[in-house]
Coordinates of C-alpha atoms in Angstrom, one line a residue:
M28 CA -147.3 -80.6 158.0
L29 CA -143.9 -79.1 157.4
T30 CA -140.9 -81.3 156.5
Q31 CA -138.1 -78.7 156.5
I32 CA -137.4 -78.7 160.3
K33 CA -134.7 -81.2 161.4
G34 CA -134.6 -80.8 165.2
L35 CA -133.1 -78.2 167.5
H36 CA -130.5 -75.7 166.2
H37 CA -129.6 -73.8 169.4
V38 CA -130.9 -72.7 172.8
T39 CA -130.2 -69.2 174.0
S40 CA -130.4 -68.3 177.6
M41 CA -129.4 -65.4 180.0
A42 CA -126.7 -65.2 182.6
A43 CA -125.4 -62.7 185.2
D44 CA -121.6 -63.2 184.8
A45 CA -119.8 -63.9 181.5
R46 CA -116.6 -65.4 183.1
Q47 CA -118.6 -67.7 185.3
N48 CA -120.8 -68.8 182.4
N49 CA -117.8 -69.5 180.2
D50 CA -116.1 -71.5 182.9
F51 CA -119.2 -73.6 183.5
F52 CA -119.7 -74.7 179.9
T53 CA -116.1 -75.0 178.8
H54 CA -114.6 -76.5 182.0
K55 CA -117.4 -78.2 183.9
L56 CA -119.4 -79.5 180.9
G57 CA -116.5 -79.8 178.6
L58 CA -118.1 -78.0 175.6
R59 CA -116.1 -75.9 173.1
R60 CA -116.6 -72.1 173.0
V61 CA -117.1 -71.8 169.3
K62 CA -117.8 -68.1 169.2
Q63 CA -117.5 -65.0 171.3
T64 CA -119.4 -62.1 169.8
V65 CA -121.9 -59.5 171.1
N66 CA -125.6 -59.0 171.4
F67 CA -126.8 -57.4 168.2
D68 CA -129.2 -55.1 170.1
A69 CA -126.9 -54.5 173.1
P70 CA -123.3 -54.6 171.9
D71 CA -121.9 -54.0 175.4
V72 CA -123.2 -57.5 176.3
Y73 CA -121.5 -60.7 175.1
H74 CA -123.2 -63.4 173.0
L75 CA -121.3 -66.6 173.8
Y76 CA -121.7 -69.9 171.9
Y77 CA -120.8 -73.4 173.3
A78 CA -121.1 -76.6 171.2
D79 CA -119.2 -79.5 169.7
E80 CA -116.0 -79.0 167.7
F81 CA -117.7 -77.3 164.7
G82 CA -120.8 -75.7 166.3
T83 CA -123.0 -78.3 164.6
P84 CA -126.7 -77.3 164.8
G85 CA -128.3 -79.4 167.5
S86 CA -125.3 -78.9 169.9
V87 CA -125.2 -75.1 170.3
M88 CA -125.9 -73.5 173.7
T89 CA -125.7 -69.7 173.6
Y90 CA -125.8 -67.1 176.3
F91 CA -126.4 -63.4 176.8
P92 CA -124.5 -62.6 180.1
F93 CA -126.1 -59.3 181.2
P94 CA -124.0 -57.9 184.1
N95 CA -126.0 -57.7 187.4
I96 CA -129.2 -58.9 185.8
G97 CA -131.8 -60.2 188.3
S98 CA -132.6 -63.8 188.6
G99 CA -135.3 -65.4 186.5
R100 CA -138.4 -66.8 188.1
H101 CA -139.3 -70.3 187.0
G102 CA -142.8 -71.1 186.0
V103 CA -145.0 -71.7 183.0
G104 CA -144.5 -70.1 179.6
E105 CA -140.8 -71.1 179.4
V106 CA -138.3 -73.8 178.6
G107 CA -138.0 -75.6 181.9
T108 CA -135.2 -78.0 181.2
T109 CA -132.5 -78.2 178.5
A110 CA -131.2 -81.7 178.2
F111 CA -127.9 -82.9 176.8
S112 CA -127.2 -86.4 175.4
V113 CA -124.5 -88.5 176.9
P114 CA -123.5 -92.2 176.2
E115 CA -125.2 -95.0 178.0
G116 CA -123.8 -95.9 181.4
T117 CA -122.0 -92.5 181.9
L118 CA -124.2 -90.9 184.6
P119 CA -122.1 -92.2 187.5
F120 CA -119.0 -90.5 185.9
W121 CA -120.9 -87.2 185.6
E122 CA -122.3 -87.3 189.1
K123 CA -118.7 -87.7 190.4
H124 CA -117.4 -85.1 188.0
F125 CA -120.1 -82.6 189.1
S126 CA -119.3 -83.3 192.8
E127 CA -115.6 -82.5 192.1
Q128 CA -116.5 -79.4 190.1
G129 CA -119.0 -78.0 192.6
V130 CA -122.0 -78.3 190.2
T131 CA -125.4 -78.7 192.0
V132 CA -126.9 -82.1 191.2
E133 CA -130.7 -82.1 191.6
G134 CA -131.1 -85.9 191.4
H135 CA -131.7 -88.9 189.2
E136 CA -134.9 -89.8 187.4
E137 CA -136.1 -92.0 184.6
K138 CA -138.4 -90.6 182.0
F139 CA -139.8 -92.4 179.0
G140 CA -137.4 -95.2 179.7
E141 CA -134.3 -93.0 179.8
K142 CA -132.0 -92.4 182.7
R143 CA -131.5 -88.7 183.5
L144 CA -129.3 -86.7 185.8
K145 CA -130.8 -83.3 186.7
F146 CA -128.4 -80.5 187.6
S147 CA -128.4 -76.7 187.8
G148 CA -126.3 -74.0 186.1
P149 CA -124.7 -71.2 187.9
D150 CA -127.9 -69.0 187.6
G151 CA -130.3 -71.8 188.6
D152 CA -130.6 -72.9 185.0
G153 CA -132.5 -76.2 184.6
F154 CA -130.4 -78.9 182.9
A155 CA -130.3 -82.6 182.6
L156 CA -128.0 -85.3 181.1
V157 CA -129.8 -88.1 179.3
E158 CA -128.3 -91.4 178.5
D159 CA -128.8 -92.2 174.8
K160 CA -127.1 -95.3 173.5
A161 CA -128.2 -94.6 169.9
D162 CA -126.5 -91.1 169.7
N163 CA -123.4 -91.5 167.5
R164 CA -122.6 -87.8 167.2
A165 CA -119.0 -86.9 167.8
P166 CA -118.1 -84.9 170.9
W167 CA -115.6 -82.2 171.5
L168 CA -112.4 -84.0 172.5
K169 CA -110.4 -81.1 174.1
G170 CA -112.8 -80.1 176.9
G171 CA -111.3 -82.1 179.7
V172 CA -114.0 -84.8 179.6
P173 CA -113.0 -88.2 178.2
A174 CA -114.5 -89.0 174.8
D175 CA -116.4 -92.0 176.1
E176 CA -118.4 -89.8 178.5
A177 CA -118.5 -86.4 176.8
I178 CA -121.7 -84.6 175.8
R179 CA -122.8 -85.3 172.2
G180 CA -125.2 -82.4 171.8
F181 CA -128.8 -81.6 172.8
H182 CA -131.2 -84.4 173.6
S183 CA -134.3 -82.3 174.1
V184 CA -135.9 -79.2 175.6
S185 CA -138.9 -79.4 178.0
L186 CA -141.5 -76.7 177.8
R187 CA -143.6 -75.9 180.9
L188 CA -147.0 -74.5 179.8
K189 CA -150.4 -73.7 181.3
D190 CA -152.0 -75.7 178.6
G191 CA -149.8 -77.6 176.2
G192 CA -152.5 -78.4 173.6
A193 CA -152.1 -75.5 171.2
T194 CA -148.3 -75.8 171.3
E195 CA -148.6 -79.5 170.6
E196 CA -150.6 -78.7 167.5
L197 CA -148.0 -76.1 166.4
L198 CA -145.2 -78.7 166.8
K199 CA -147.2 -81.2 164.8
F200 CA -147.6 -78.6 162.0
M201 CA -143.8 -78.1 162.2
G202 CA -143.2 -81.8 161.5
Y203 CA -143.2 -83.3 165.0
Q204 CA -145.2 -86.2 166.1
E205 CA -146.3 -87.3 169.6
V206 CA -144.3 -90.5 170.3
D207 CA -145.1 -91.0 173.9
R208 CA -147.1 -89.6 176.8
S209 CA -146.7 -89.9 180.6
G210 CA -149.1 -88.2 182.9
N211 CA -149.1 -84.5 182.1
I212 CA -146.0 -84.7 179.8
S213 CA -146.3 -85.2 176.0
R214 CA -143.2 -86.2 174.1
M215 CA -142.9 -84.9 170.6
A216 CA -140.2 -85.9 168.1
V217 CA -139.2 -85.2 164.5
K218 CA -138.3 -88.2 162.3
N219 CA -134.9 -88.3 160.6
G220 CA -133.7 -85.3 162.5
N221 CA -130.2 -84.1 163.5
G222 CA -130.0 -86.0 166.8
A223 CA -131.5 -83.2 168.8
D224 CA -135.0 -84.4 167.9
V225 CA -137.2 -84.2 171.0
V226 CA -139.4 -81.6 172.6
D227 CA -141.3 -82.5 175.8
I228 CA -144.4 -80.5 176.7
E229 CA -145.4 -80.4 180.4
S230 CA -148.8 -79.0 181.2
L231 CA -149.1 -77.3 184.6
P232 CA -152.5 -75.4 184.6
S233 CA -152.2 -74.2 188.2
A234 CA -148.6 -72.9 188.0
S235 CA -147.6 -69.3 188.0
F236 CA -146.0 -67.6 185.0
A237 CA -142.2 -67.5 184.6
G238 CA -140.3 -64.2 184.8
L239 CA -137.3 -63.6 182.5
G240 CA -133.9 -63.2 184.1
A241 CA -130.6 -64.9 184.7
G242 CA -131.0 -68.6 184.4
S243 CA -134.0 -68.3 182.0
V244 CA -134.1 -69.5 178.4
H245 CA -134.7 -66.6 176.1
H246 CA -135.6 -68.6 173.0
V247 CA -135.3 -72.1 171.4
A248 CA -134.3 -72.4 167.8
F249 CA -135.1 -75.1 165.3
A250 CA -132.9 -76.0 162.4
V251 CA -133.5 -75.9 158.7
E252 CA -130.9 -76.6 156.0
N253 CA -130.9 -73.3 154.2
R254 CA -132.6 -70.0 153.5
A255 CA -134.9 -71.4 150.9
K256 CA -136.3 -73.9 153.3
Q257 CA -136.5 -71.2 155.9
L258 CA -138.6 -69.0 153.6
E259 CA -141.0 -72.0 153.0
V260 CA -141.4 -72.4 156.8
R261 CA -142.0 -68.6 157.3
K262 CA -144.7 -68.5 154.6
A263 CA -146.4 -71.6 156.0
L264 CA -146.4 -70.2 159.5
M265 CA -147.7 -66.8 158.4
D266 CA -150.4 -68.5 156.3
T267 CA -151.5 -70.2 159.5
G268 CA -151.8 -66.9 161.3
Y269 CA -148.5 -66.6 163.2
Q270 CA -146.8 -63.2 163.4
V271 CA -143.3 -64.0 162.1
T272 CA -140.4 -61.6 161.9
P273 CA -138.6 -60.9 158.6
V274 CA -135.4 -62.9 158.0
I275 CA -132.6 -61.5 160.2
D276 CA -128.9 -62.0 159.4
R277 CA -127.2 -63.3 162.6
D278 CA -123.8 -63.7 160.8
Y279 CA -123.6 -67.4 161.5
F280 CA -127.2 -68.2 160.5
W281 CA -130.3 -66.5 159.3
A282 CA -133.1 -66.3 161.8
I283 CA -136.9 -65.8 162.0
Y284 CA -138.8 -65.5 165.3
F285 CA -142.4 -66.0 166.5
R286 CA -144.2 -66.4 169.8
T287 CA -145.9 -69.7 170.5
P288 CA -149.4 -70.1 172.0
G289 CA -147.8 -71.1 175.3
G290 CA -145.6 -68.0 175.5
V291 CA -142.3 -69.5 174.5
L292 CA -140.3 -67.6 171.8
F293 CA -139.4 -69.9 168.9
E294 CA -136.8 -69.3 166.3
V295 CA -136.1 -71.0 163.0
A296 CA -132.4 -70.8 162.1
T297 CA -130.5 -71.9 159.0
N298 CA -127.6 -74.4 159.2
E299 CA -125.7 -72.1 156.8
P300 CA -123.2 -70.3 156.8
G301 CA -121.9 -71.8 160.1
F302 CA -119.4 -70.6 162.7
D303 CA -116.3 -71.0 160.4
R304 CA -117.4 -68.1 158.2
D305 CA -115.0 -65.7 159.9
E306 CA -112.7 -68.0 161.8
D307 CA -110.7 -71.1 161.0
T308 CA -112.2 -74.2 162.6
A309 CA -109.1 -74.8 164.6
H310 CA -109.5 -71.4 166.3
L311 CA -113.2 -71.0 166.8
G312 CA -114.2 -68.9 169.7
E313 CA -110.7 -67.5 170.4
A314 CA -111.1 -64.0 169.2
L315 CA -113.8 -61.4 169.7
K316 CA -115.9 -61.2 166.6
L317 CA -118.2 -58.2 166.0
P318 CA -121.1 -57.7 163.7
T319 CA -120.3 -55.2 160.9
Q320 CA -122.5 -52.5 162.4
H321 CA -120.6 -52.7 165.7
Q322 CA -117.0 -52.8 164.4
H323 CA -116.5 -49.2 165.3
L324 CA -117.0 -50.1 168.9
R325 CA -114.1 -52.6 169.0
S326 CA -111.6 -50.6 171.0
Y327 CA -114.2 -49.7 173.6
L328 CA -115.6 -53.2 173.9
E329 CA -112.2 -54.8 174.2
K330 CA -111.5 -52.6 177.2
H331 CA -115.0 -52.9 178.8
L332 CA -116.2 -56.5 178.2
Q333 CA -115.3 -58.9 181.0
P334 CA -112.2 -61.0 180.3
L335 CA -113.2 -64.7 179.9
D336 CA -109.8 -66.2 180.9
N337 CA -109.7 -68.7 178.0

């Protein structure tokens, strides 16, 4: 069993409109845009990062807004719900806030003894807020949401799979343990993690497969401290038979990727070097930052990328 993985690092999804996406996360959810850059493989498409003040691993939601992309089709083989942690007793505030902001609320539920508020993103993204009285992570204080109610970071992701068994075994190998089970949902958690410690696996054997598009999660990334730990994880996964990419420099972290038995794309990302490697912490996300190989496109991209308004 691996011990290097400390919970979630980031979740990356797809959207249809950059300005709408930016407004949703910075104004409606009150997160901080900590980086505006571009897709390494499609530089005419933004890569937008939203998080806490510093872009702390375990709080980072990222998006590729592809203009005019078709809508995703929800099903199995995908991340069904991305859940954020909020303080105990704050769901009434958020329900009122969402009503005022025009955010679609899908309803309340209680799962594994936790109160949850389900809501949708602008592209039909599946989200939830989960009350967690034990979460002492610091929120972003300048997002328009009071500190006592603000999002602390990720709580969990929920994977929808035809058969969760093989992915459960993979997560156990990655250092997770089953801590609870309810019906067709298994709750996996990593001990002594970074606060974003939970992965739920929902087995839906009769459901149809998901189709990637706007509102879909592209991949979910797990956090390791540094490159040395990442190489240990990569070797262990490859020794177990997984096809893992070489280490890729993503400017703000190093990444490796592999496909899980249930079809979800996993990444293992380093906590280093962080989002302040090319911007002062006070000004994260304010300027367009480009990977070295795309610097020559700056004048073109500054004219053709959709303005974000803030």
